[in-house]
Amino acid sequence: MVENERLRQELRRRETELQELRAQPGAAPCPGCEHSQESAQLRDKVSQLQLEIVENKGMLSELNLEVQQKTNRLAEVELRLKDCLAEKEQEEERLSRRLRNSHETIASLQAQSPPVKYVIKTVEVDSSKTKQALNESQARNQHLQEQVAMQRQVLKEMEQQLESSNQLTMQLRLQISMYEAELERAQEKMLEEMQSMEEDKNRAIEEAFARAQVEMKAVHENLAGVRTNLLTLQPAMRTLTSDYNGLKRQVRSFPLLLQEAVQSVKAEIGQAIEEVNTNNRELLRKYRRELQLRKKCHNELVRLKGNIRVIARVRPITKEDGEGPKAANVVTFDPDDDAIIHLLHKGKPVSFELDKVFSPGASQQDVFQEVQALITSCIDGFNVCIFAYGQTGAGKTYTMEGTLENPGINQRALQLLFSEVQEKAADWEYTITVSVTEIYNEVLRDLLGTEPQEKLEIRLCPDGSGRLYVPGLTEFRVQSVDDINKVFEFGHNNRTTEFTNMNEHSSRSHALLIVTVRGRDCSTGLRTTGKLNLVDLAGSERVGKSGAEGSRLREAQHINKSLSALGDVIAALRSRQGHVPFRNSKLTYLLQDSLNGDSKTLMVVQVSPVEKNSGETLYSLRFAERVRSVELGPGSRHTELRSWSSQEHLELEPACQTPQPSARAHSAPASGTSSRPGSIRRKLQPSA
């Protein structure tokens, strides 16, 4: 402990010297200096020695505590041994007293009467006193014998107790000897441990002192070197201080520089993004322009080849379609190509490519803009046919006829023809006539005639041109929009429609609007004749779905038969067969001129978007693809050049100057006009 105290004083003195060195001017510690690192290492070693001394002190105090505990236990054992010896002495004294009392009692008893000898004699006793004395002596003798037996019994018990006390004393002596031996062993062990700890402590102190002397010597040497280095490091410290101040100023200005750099980078990134967006928009514009150009070239190629153009229109979902999974939408569109339509049929996607696809949001005007170029070619002398195909309830009649507020292709086509005629009125004279017919149960009927139920037949023109005409078909000349409305109203009222499960107003016949445009060039006398056939086909239907019975069932059978014949004609035209079965149905026979290469033909396929009609939609789109692949050849213009002096020109001259409404019947090209009954004329009389 004295040595430890001396080491502490030496350590305090060295620390004081070190603090004085640090307090000297210009002696600021230099980070990274070799002497400072060595001083720090020496301080760490001194602190480790102090920790070892503290640990040794802790171990010594623990050993002292253990010795104190064992000493206390030994004192307790000695006290217990003293108590046991005292109790043993008291018990021996008590037993010895009782033994003495017993001997005294026996001695007194022996002293009271001599030993009695029993002599049995037969003595005759004369007196009662003698007998009484004898009895008393016998009783006293008996009593004394009982007392002697009792004393013997007590003596025997006392001897047994003395023997047990001796045994207990032997056991206690053995325990005391065992405790003494254990105490001696504990003392020897404690002395050995204390001696070893003392030796360890001395050895540790000597080693620590030797190390401390060596380290303190090195510290003195290092401190001398540090003093020398500090004198040389003062200029370097001043340089480092100035550099540090410069860096501090730069750090203060760094946020502003960083903000400016971030803003410039943001501006560059925004400019780059804007350039990329501009390039993307330009590329998208070029892509769409190329797509439109490709489509235009494709349409021109289709026109040159004479392919039947096919457009599709998807009707919106209505409340009649119901609710639930069966009324889910299964038709989707390509956002980049308006000629692609996708159908999900039985969980499998199927795609179709047509000439144009209209979504449910397309208006009547959008559909008409796609076909108006085809309609205007009728004025130039071309035959044009537009027919709507699809299942019942798909919206064919709405597309072709429309409503009063939102008319369809039929009325818009005639309005377009009137506007075109008015634009060319200075050079051309035109006459527009309209016929409306229907094919009901394979019977051709005139919807503008006086007898709508009268059967008509299709004949070949007798002029040998090979074209077809319908004798007796009423032809009504129209000159204004009012005439068009009257014709459509009259024809619509005569058309056959009925209620079915698929459509509340299901068309039960194929309706044909035949518009004939005859023109004459007033300067050259060139005559043109163009025919526009607008066909609203009856919808294909499944009898199980539509619930048709009786006459409705017979109508459905005729409709499906005529549509099947149309499919056979399309298949024959597509495979370029030598014989095309036009005569298998009145519908195909009447459309022979439109499907035989002398007409520009367009089909509007109407489809339903709901899941329960996906089978019919799939069939309609597949049929549309087959129709699209049919090449009819380029359409021919029907013109005729006549001189001004011809008789026909003279006959038509008054009509050209003052056009009048008339009704004519279809006949051979050389046939004249025929007047209509007064009732029909009054009903269809156009305004002048």
XYZ file of C-alpha atoms in Angstrom:
688
model
C 0.000 0.000 0.000
C 2.882 2.344 0.744
C 4.356 1.538 -2.652
C 1.000 2.179 -4.311
C 0.714 5.517 -2.561
C 4.210 6.451 -3.711
C 3.278 5.506 -7.304
C 0.136 7.650 -7.087
C 2.106 10.642 -5.913
C 4.613 10.133 -8.716
C 1.715 9.882 -11.207
C 0.133 13.104 -9.886
C 3.444 14.888 -10.146
C 3.918 13.725 -13.745
C 0.379 14.783 -14.655
C 1.029 18.209 -13.122
C 4.173 18.578 -15.226
C 2.253 17.519 -18.327
C -0.478 20.101 -17.648
C 2.166 22.800 -17.179
C 3.708 21.849 -20.535
C 0.291 22.049 -22.176
C -0.360 25.446 -20.576
C 2.816 26.932 -22.069
C 2.176 29.382 -25.005
C 2.598 27.880 -28.456
C 2.368 24.397 -26.997
C -1.020 23.541 -28.431
C -1.340 19.841 -29.201
C -0.895 19.050 -32.813
C -3.246 16.346 -34.105
C -1.485 13.364 -35.585
C 1.880 14.118 -33.836
C 3.989 11.049 -32.987
C 4.778 12.282 -29.443
C 1.152 12.974 -28.700
C 0.257 9.445 -29.746
C 3.011 8.019 -27.504
C 1.821 10.169 -24.579
C -1.710 8.910 -25.125
C -0.427 5.315 -25.147
C 1.489 5.901 -21.890
C -1.591 7.414 -20.280
C -3.585 4.373 -21.377
C -0.995 2.049 -19.830
C -1.030 4.017 -16.534
C -4.832 3.848 -16.452
C -4.612 0.090 -17.058
C -2.184 -0.272 -14.114
C -4.562 1.704 -11.929
C -7.369 -0.591 -12.981
C -5.258 -3.637 -12.111
C -4.492 -2.149 -8.660
C -8.203 -1.523 -8.110
C -8.975 -5.110 -9.143
C -6.308 -6.473 -6.745
C -7.764 -4.368 -3.954
C -11.191 -5.764 -4.756
C -9.867 -9.340 -4.656
C -8.083 -8.664 -1.325
C -11.234 -7.230 0.202
C -13.179 -10.276 -0.978
C -10.607 -12.618 0.627
C -10.741 -10.625 3.881
C -14.502 -10.856 3.837
C -14.336 -14.613 3.292
C -11.837 -15.009 6.195
C -14.107 -12.893 8.412
C -17.098 -15.086 7.508
C -15.189 -18.289 8.300
C -13.942 -16.776 11.597
C -17.523 -15.939 12.545
C -18.594 -19.496 11.755
C -15.761 -20.877 13.943
C -16.804 -18.637 16.818
C -20.372 -19.882 16.504
C -19.154 -23.510 16.586
C -17.064 -22.836 19.725
C -20.053 -21.239 21.438
C -22.220 -24.226 20.584
C -19.484 -26.576 21.889
C -19.227 -24.638 25.172
C -23.012 -24.800 25.585
C -22.990 -28.552 24.979
C -20.169 -29.105 27.546
C -22.018 -27.021 30.129
C -25.213 -28.982 29.610
C -23.221 -32.214 29.869
C -21.657 -31.159 33.168
C -25.058 -30.186 34.577
C -26.524 -33.542 33.542
C -23.579 -35.428 35.081
C -23.939 -33.443 38.298
C -27.667 -34.170 38.438
C -27.143 -37.837 37.792
C -24.383 -38.037 40.400
C -26.678 -36.382 42.952
C -29.407 -38.851 42.241
C -26.876 -41.689 42.486
C -25.665 -40.433 45.837
C -29.209 -40.114 47.061
C -29.888 -43.640 45.956
C -26.779 -44.973 47.787
C -27.766 -43.097 50.911
C -31.248 -44.484 50.763
C -29.923 -48.007 50.339
C -27.503 -47.511 53.218
C -30.206 -46.210 55.462
C -32.418 -49.124 54.607
C -29.653 -51.533 55.334
C -29.011 -49.812 58.621
C -32.612 -49.970 59.777
C -32.936 -53.777 60.233
C -30.662 -56.692 59.882
C -31.271 -59.196 57.270
C -34.378 -61.240 58.073
C -34.156 -64.946 58.110
C -37.333 -66.767 57.602
C -37.811 -69.737 59.930
C -40.870 -71.694 59.514
C -41.902 -73.153 62.771
C -45.110 -74.212 64.042
C -45.613 -72.090 67.091
C -48.634 -72.054 69.030
C -49.555 -68.529 69.846
C -51.446 -68.018 72.841
C -51.979 -64.308 72.807
C -53.584 -61.989 70.262
C -50.912 -59.364 70.819
C -48.272 -61.649 69.603
C -50.328 -62.397 66.478
C -50.887 -58.699 65.882
C -47.197 -57.908 66.245
C -46.350 -60.701 63.889
C -48.792 -59.436 61.285
C -47.418 -55.905 61.569
C -43.851 -57.207 61.213
C -44.818 -59.170 58.128
C -46.549 -56.116 56.595
C -43.534 -53.895 57.355
C -41.207 -56.481 55.882
C -43.347 -56.646 52.750
C -43.303 -52.852 52.456
C -39.523 -52.704 52.806
C -39.077 -55.364 50.158
C -41.246 -53.348 47.767
C -39.183 -50.205 48.464
C -35.929 -52.134 47.827
C -37.326 -53.379 44.468
C -38.314 -49.878 43.534
C -34.878 -48.488 44.430
C -33.230 -51.191 42.360
C -35.440 -50.269 39.404
C -34.548 -46.576 39.813
C -30.873 -47.470 40.076
C -31.095 -49.478 36.867
C -32.785 -46.538 35.019
C -30.139 -44.127 36.314
C -27.365 -46.417 35.057
C -29.037 -46.532 31.583
C -29.311 -42.727 31.526
C -25.658 -42.435 32.559
C -24.652 -44.761 29.721
C -26.671 -42.772 27.142
C -25.124 -39.527 28.456
C -21.671 -41.037 28.006
C -22.523 -41.986 24.411
C -23.853 -38.464 23.680
C -20.674 -37.016 25.168
C -18.547 -39.197 22.875
C -20.554 -38.083 19.827
C -20.185 -34.398 20.756
C -16.448 -34.842 21.253
C -16.192 -36.438 17.781
C -18.129 -33.523 16.208
C -15.897 -31.030 18.023
C -12.793 -32.757 16.729
C -14.225 -32.757 13.184
C -15.051 -29.015 13.437
C -11.593 -28.287 14.761
C -9.973 -30.221 11.883
C -12.177 -28.407 9.326
C -11.369 -25.071 10.937
C -7.663 -25.843 10.771
C -7.916 -26.800 7.097
C -9.879 -23.565 6.301
C -7.276 -21.490 8.147
C -4.439 -23.220 6.276
C -6.217 -22.691 2.932
C -6.922 -19.058 3.737
C -3.320 -18.492 4.724
C -2.116 -20.089 1.502
C -4.495 -17.948 -0.598
C -3.513 -14.802 1.257
C 0.157 -15.634 0.775
C -0.317 -16.275 -2.973
C -2.346 -13.071 -3.352
C 0.302 -11.147 -1.489
C 2.945 -12.590 -3.775
C 0.828 -11.741 -6.865
C 0.248 -8.244 -5.594
C 3.927 -7.696 -4.913
C 4.886 -9.089 -8.255
C 2.233 -6.930 -10.059
C 3.364 -3.859 -8.159
C 6.990 -4.521 -9.022
C 6.135 -5.076 -12.697
C 3.909 -1.981 -12.799
C 6.585 0.069 -11.079
C 9.235 -1.142 -13.546
C 6.982 -0.421 -16.492
C 6.036 2.950 -15.065
C 9.703 3.859 -14.635
C 10.477 2.834 -18.193
C 7.409 4.604 -19.550
C 8.039 7.744 -17.496
C 11.586 7.822 -18.796
C 10.246 7.539 -22.330
C 7.691 10.242 -21.487
C 10.421 12.578 -20.358
C 12.353 11.912 -23.524
C 9.198 12.376 -25.651
C 8.295 15.587 -23.838
C 11.722 16.981 -24.615
C 11.199 16.104 -28.269
C 7.700 17.581 -28.122
C 9.040 20.873 -26.792
C 11.512 20.981 -29.673
C 8.803 20.069 -32.210
C 6.359 22.620 -30.807
C 8.837 25.394 -31.392
C 9.192 24.307 -35.032
C 5.437 23.657 -35.512
C 4.227 27.167 -34.620
C 4.631 28.513 -38.216
C 2.900 25.430 -39.565
C 0.076 25.954 -37.066
C -0.341 29.555 -38.196
C -0.491 28.334 -41.825
C -2.998 25.639 -40.897
C -5.079 28.206 -39.002
C -5.265 30.476 -42.025
C -6.158 27.473 -44.231
C -8.798 26.439 -41.726
C -10.348 29.913 -41.737
C -10.406 29.866 -45.540
C -12.097 26.460 -45.536
C -14.613 27.717 -42.983
C -15.524 30.635 -45.257
C -15.893 28.214 -48.165
C -18.142 25.966 -46.053
C -20.327 28.941 -45.159
C -20.715 29.805 -48.835
C -21.209 26.147 -49.881
C -25.080 26.033 -49.397
C -25.481 29.013 -51.750
C -23.184 27.422 -54.321
C -25.012 24.095 -53.919
C -28.400 25.775 -54.380
C -27.210 27.525 -57.523
C -25.782 24.263 -58.864
C -29.030 22.392 -58.068
C -31.107 25.073 -59.774
C -28.903 24.978 -62.860
C -29.080 21.177 -62.947
C -32.882 21.317 -62.508
C -33.117 23.791 -65.358
C -30.967 21.568 -67.563
C -33.006 18.475 -66.632
C -36.293 20.315 -67.252
C -34.995 21.522 -70.611
C -33.898 17.968 -71.475
C -37.300 16.598 -70.428
C -39.063 19.264 -72.486
C -36.903 18.393 -75.481
C -37.673 14.695 -75.005
C -41.414 15.436 -74.693
C -41.248 17.611 -77.806
C -39.442 14.861 -79.677
C -41.971 12.311 -78.434
C -44.876 14.480 -79.542
C -43.233 15.036 -82.894
C -42.576 11.308 -83.294
C -46.162 10.537 -82.248
C -47.448 13.088 -84.752
C -45.272 11.610 -87.490
C -46.353 8.105 -86.500
C -50.008 9.046 -86.664
C -49.452 10.860 -89.950
C -47.677 7.809 -91.370
C -50.463 5.623 -90.005
C -53.064 7.778 -91.729
C -50.973 7.792 -94.910
C -50.616 4.011 -94.759
C -54.337 3.686 -94.228
C -55.025 6.070 -97.089
C -52.698 4.111 -99.367
C -54.315 0.901 -98.217
C -57.777 2.284 -98.942
C -56.590 3.442 -102.359
C -55.162 -0.023 -103.013
C -58.435 -1.547 -101.879
C -60.297 0.826 -104.197
C -58.068 -0.089 -107.131
C -58.453 -3.777 -106.420
C -62.179 -3.352 -105.926
C -62.254 -4.938 -102.470
C -65.384 -4.705 -100.414
C -64.629 -2.198 -97.655
C -65.779 -3.280 -94.217
C -66.330 -1.054 -91.193
C -67.515 -2.195 -87.763
C -69.680 -0.365 -85.290
C -70.163 -1.470 -81.685
C -73.415 -0.480 -80.085
C -73.432 0.721 -76.451
C -74.648 -1.481 -73.603
C -78.320 -0.798 -72.822
C -80.624 -1.663 -69.967
C -82.209 -4.371 -72.139
C -78.899 -6.285 -71.861
C -79.597 -6.829 -68.172
C -77.040 -7.017 -65.388
C -74.517 -9.495 -64.078
C -71.612 -11.325 -65.744
C -73.657 -12.050 -68.891
C -73.963 -8.306 -69.516
C -70.225 -7.623 -69.097
C -68.346 -5.830 -71.875
C -66.096 -8.198 -73.896
C -65.119 -5.850 -76.753
C -62.046 -3.596 -76.570
C -60.264 -1.329 -79.033
C -56.678 -0.563 -80.003
C -55.809 2.995 -78.879
C -53.218 3.417 -81.662
C -55.053 1.780 -84.579
C -58.725 2.442 -85.234
C -58.934 -0.570 -87.552
C -58.323 -3.195 -84.820
C -61.019 -4.677 -82.591
C -60.476 -7.219 -79.802
C -63.083 -9.731 -78.574
C -62.897 -11.870 -75.441
C -64.746 -15.091 -76.283
C -64.889 -17.865 -73.655
C -61.886 -16.385 -71.883
C -59.713 -16.261 -75.029
C -58.891 -12.932 -76.745
C -59.492 -12.763 -80.508
C -58.402 -9.813 -82.688
C -59.789 -8.689 -86.032
C -58.504 -6.120 -88.511
C -61.056 -4.237 -90.615
C -60.996 -0.948 -92.520
C -62.455 1.087 -89.656
C -63.853 0.376 -86.200
C -66.286 2.690 -84.397
C -66.625 2.501 -80.624
C -69.973 2.853 -78.805
C -69.257 6.572 -78.370
C -69.165 7.232 -82.131
C -72.000 9.390 -83.479
C -74.094 8.973 -86.618
C -72.131 11.813 -88.198
C -68.827 10.010 -87.509
C -70.069 6.897 -89.304
C -71.463 8.907 -92.202
C -68.177 10.778 -92.706
C -66.506 7.440 -93.368
C -68.952 6.563 -96.183
C -69.808 9.960 -97.679
C -66.945 9.831 -100.215
C -68.382 6.568 -101.471
C -71.867 8.080 -101.692
C -70.769 11.133 -103.667
C -69.247 8.849 -106.320
C -72.841 7.885 -107.171
C -73.264 11.358 -108.714
C -70.330 10.629 -111.052
C -72.091 7.566 -112.469
C -70.848 4.749 -110.218
C -72.974 2.075 -108.628
C -72.601 2.073 -104.845
C -73.904 -0.467 -102.357
C -73.838 -0.058 -98.558
C -75.390 -2.806 -96.496
C -75.592 -3.359 -92.740
C -74.975 -6.841 -91.378
C -75.187 -8.284 -87.866
C -77.301 -10.157 -85.374
C -80.723 -8.967 -84.409
C -80.642 -6.121 -81.899
C -77.123 -5.033 -82.864
C -78.232 -1.609 -84.199
C -78.352 -2.088 -87.999
C -81.635 -0.209 -88.510
C -80.435 2.604 -86.242
C -77.243 2.999 -88.305
C -79.072 2.928 -91.649
C -82.306 4.790 -90.788
C -81.708 6.457 -87.414
C -84.352 8.631 -85.789
C -86.013 11.930 -86.665
C -83.655 13.822 -84.368
C -80.545 11.829 -85.334
C -80.971 10.370 -88.845
C -78.860 7.537 -90.195
C -76.963 6.853 -93.401
C -80.094 6.744 -95.622
C -81.384 10.247 -94.969
C -77.906 11.786 -94.634
C -76.922 10.241 -97.990
C -79.880 11.859 -99.785
C -79.188 15.186 -98.071
C -75.551 14.951 -99.206
C -76.677 14.161 -102.756
C -78.966 17.214 -102.742
C -76.151 19.471 -101.542
C -73.792 18.099 -104.203
C -76.449 18.548 -106.894
C -77.003 22.169 -105.838
C -73.256 22.867 -106.000
C -73.112 21.517 -109.570
C -76.407 23.057 -110.681
C -74.611 25.583 -112.900
C -73.061 22.875 -115.130
C -75.102 19.749 -114.493
C -78.735 18.762 -114.347
C -79.622 15.884 -112.055
C -82.713 13.798 -111.371
C -82.889 11.764 -108.147
C -85.428 8.971 -107.797
C -86.011 6.689 -104.829
C -87.433 3.186 -104.490
C -87.984 1.255 -101.271
C -88.457 -2.504 -101.246
C -88.187 -5.372 -98.832
C -87.594 -9.113 -99.039
C -89.986 -10.809 -96.636
C -90.025 -14.620 -96.506
C -88.195 -14.739 -99.861
C -90.869 -12.489 -101.416
C -89.906 -9.143 -102.966
C -92.398 -6.391 -102.035
C -92.711 -2.729 -103.022
C -93.034 -0.546 -99.891
C -93.998 2.581 -101.915
C -96.587 0.906 -104.105
C -100.330 0.838 -103.761
C -100.242 -2.888 -103.054
C -97.318 -3.521 -100.638
C -98.251 -7.212 -100.430
C -97.879 -7.693 -104.176
C -95.067 -10.041 -105.169
C -92.419 -8.692 -107.522
C -89.872 -10.540 -109.581
C -86.294 -9.773 -110.601
C -85.591 -9.764 -114.341
C -82.657 -9.217 -116.673
C -82.645 -6.039 -118.733
C -83.705 -6.824 -122.299
C -80.968 -4.551 -123.691
C -78.395 -7.304 -123.196
C -76.327 -5.351 -120.648
C -76.709 -8.166 -118.101
C -78.011 -5.816 -115.413
C -81.076 -6.614 -113.328
C -84.247 -4.661 -112.771
C -87.585 -5.182 -111.009
C -90.645 -4.685 -113.225
C -93.422 -2.773 -111.496
C -91.220 -1.345 -108.709
C -92.360 2.152 -107.800
C -89.797 4.894 -108.341
C -90.493 8.259 -106.725
C -88.669 11.425 -107.703
C -87.448 13.509 -104.738
C -86.449 17.148 -104.888
C -86.269 18.262 -101.243
C -85.748 17.046 -97.703
C -89.518 16.976 -97.149
C -89.844 14.493 -100.000
C -87.203 12.331 -98.336
C -89.016 12.376 -94.985
C -92.327 11.423 -96.612
C -90.742 8.549 -98.548
C -88.990 7.215 -95.439
C -92.096 7.517 -93.311
C -94.250 5.725 -95.863
C -91.700 2.959 -96.402
C -91.056 2.546 -92.685
C -94.754 2.162 -91.942
C -95.077 -0.606 -94.538
C -91.984 -2.538 -93.380
C -92.523 -5.684 -91.326
C -91.289 -5.510 -87.702
C -92.254 -7.649 -84.715
C -91.401 -8.086 -81.049
C -88.918 -10.816 -80.020
C -86.934 -11.662 -76.912
C -83.842 -10.173 -78.588
C -85.344 -6.918 -79.894
C -88.542 -5.022 -79.168
C -88.769 -3.824 -82.814
C -87.030 -6.619 -84.694
C -86.874 -6.207 -88.482
C -88.381 -9.318 -90.045
C -87.287 -8.524 -93.607
C -84.377 -7.162 -95.657
C -85.027 -3.508 -96.563
C -83.460 -1.915 -99.669
C -83.409 1.804 -100.398
C -82.537 2.227 -104.090
C -81.451 5.772 -105.046
C -80.920 6.436 -108.774
C -79.058 9.599 -109.786
C -79.285 10.599 -113.493
C -77.186 13.553 -114.590
C -76.519 15.502 -117.788
C -73.668 17.875 -118.527
C -75.339 20.907 -120.067
C -72.209 21.848 -122.029
C -71.170 18.484 -123.492
C -74.375 16.496 -123.286
C -72.594 13.727 -121.284
C -75.112 11.630 -119.369
C -74.339 9.628 -116.217
C -76.421 7.127 -114.310
C -75.459 6.115 -110.806
C -77.287 3.837 -108.428
C -76.989 3.823 -104.643
C -78.260 0.700 -102.868
C -78.662 1.147 -99.104
C -79.502 -2.252 -97.581
C -80.651 -2.914 -94.037
C -80.383 -6.686 -93.687
C -82.559 -8.515 -91.220
C -80.656 -9.704 -88.192
C -79.425 -13.253 -87.853
C -80.873 -14.874 -84.768
C -80.915 -18.062 -82.797
C -84.414 -19.371 -82.299
C -83.578 -20.494 -78.762
C -82.623 -16.957 -77.772
C -85.222 -14.975 -79.701
C -88.130 -17.221 -78.645
C -89.653 -17.122 -82.157
C -92.752 -19.275 -82.673
C -95.263 -19.763 -85.466
C -94.934 -17.104 -88.146
C -91.948 -15.550 -86.319
C -90.196 -18.917 -86.565
C -90.885 -19.124 -90.299
C -89.554 -15.571 -90.748
C -86.403 -16.428 -88.820
C -85.847 -19.489 -90.992
C -86.133 -17.450 -94.211
C -83.837 -14.723 -92.781
C -81.161 -17.221 -91.774
C -81.478 -18.996 -95.127
C -80.947 -15.781 -97.106
C -77.996 -14.761 -94.900
C -76.513 -18.213 -95.352
C -76.876 -17.765 -99.127
C -75.085 -14.417 -98.792
C -72.264 -16.234 -96.985
C -72.073 -18.800 -99.809
C -71.830 -15.997 -102.383
C -69.044 -14.294 -100.384
C -67.174 -17.621 -100.091
C -67.472 -18.226 -103.869
C -66.288 -14.691 -104.689
C -63.414 -15.009 -102.235
C -62.195 -18.287 -103.747
C -62.770 -16.937 -107.305
C -65.067 -19.782 -108.310
C -66.420 -19.888 -111.823
C -70.009 -20.127 -110.641
C -71.326 -17.812 -107.939
C -74.734 -18.917 -106.522
C -76.523 -15.545 -106.723
C -79.868 -17.168 -107.556
C -80.051 -19.199 -104.330
C -81.827 -16.307 -102.642
C -83.791 -13.222 -103.630
C -81.391 -11.159 -101.485
C -78.221 -12.299 -103.260
C -79.942 -12.152 -106.651
C -81.007 -8.551 -106.071
C -77.467 -7.634 -104.867
C -75.820 -9.348 -107.836
C -74.963 -6.062 -109.560
C -73.387 -4.770 -106.302
C -71.358 -7.932 -105.655
C -70.336 -8.790 -109.211
C -67.573 -6.251 -109.840
C -69.625 -3.357 -111.263
C -70.103 -1.503 -107.988
C -68.344 0.074 -105.066
C -69.462 -1.937 -102.047
C -69.155 -1.261 -98.313
C -70.430 -3.394 -95.465
C -71.218 -2.053 -91.999
C -71.022 -4.911 -89.507
C -72.945 -4.183 -86.317
C -71.862 -6.067 -83.183
C -73.054 -6.314 -79.608
C -70.437 -5.796 -76.846
C -72.028 -7.951 -74.114
C -70.750 -11.383 -73.115
C -74.000 -13.273 -73.759
C -73.804 -12.303 -77.453
C -70.084 -13.022 -77.855
C -70.779 -16.062 -80.037
C -72.825 -14.047 -82.560
C -70.272 -11.204 -82.392
C -67.443 -13.652 -83.168
C -69.365 -15.036 -86.177
C -70.180 -11.535 -87.484
C -66.555 -10.358 -87.243
C -65.244 -13.488 -88.929
C -67.764 -13.019 -91.727
C -66.656 -9.376 -92.000
C -63.017 -10.459 -92.413
C -64.021 -12.873 -95.180
C -66.031 -10.160 -96.926
C -63.088 -7.762 -96.657
C -60.849 -10.179 -98.562
C -63.192 -10.336 -101.585
C -61.870 -8.475 -104.667
C -64.619 -7.311 -107.006
C -62.400 -5.261 -109.300
C -62.557 -1.486 -109.851
C -66.041 -0.104 -110.317
C -67.003 1.229 -113.749
C -68.593 4.596 -114.495
C -71.870 4.503 -116.401
C -71.847 7.344 -118.946
C -73.432 8.040 -122.344
C -72.593 10.834 -124.756
C -75.511 12.219 -126.805
C -75.776 15.201 -129.166
C -77.811 18.282 -128.401
C -80.057 17.606 -131.394
C -81.252 14.255 -130.209
C -84.858 13.788 -129.546
C -84.290 12.622 -126.002
C -82.468 15.831 -125.199
C -85.368 17.814 -126.543
C -87.752 15.794 -124.428
C -85.709 16.245 -121.292
C -85.028 19.956 -121.844
C -88.317 21.141 -120.371
C -87.894 18.841 -117.446
C -84.426 20.232 -116.818
C -85.739 23.769 -116.808
C -88.804 23.121 -114.614
C -88.362 19.909 -112.626
C -91.595 18.335 -111.441
C -92.190 15.513 -108.957
C -93.062 12.232 -110.584
C -93.359 8.587 -109.742
C -91.959 6.022 -112.131
C -91.932 2.279 -112.263
C -88.725 0.287 -112.767
C -88.653 -1.152 -116.244
C -86.177 -1.816 -118.963
C -83.898 1.120 -119.781
C -85.980 1.978 -122.879
C -89.289 2.079 -121.037
C -91.109 5.358 -120.493
C -92.669 6.904 -117.447
C -95.921 5.812 -115.886
C -98.155 7.771 -113.575
C -98.955 6.593 -110.070
C -102.394 6.450 -108.399
C -103.702 9.660 -106.990
C -103.794 8.511 -103.387
C -100.089 7.659 -103.321
C -99.234 10.853 -105.201
C -101.145 12.955 -102.708
C -99.395 11.251 -99.820
C -95.902 11.595 -101.332
C -96.427 14.928 -103.128
C -93.203 16.925 -102.636
C -93.060 20.651 -102.323
C -92.246 22.576 -105.518
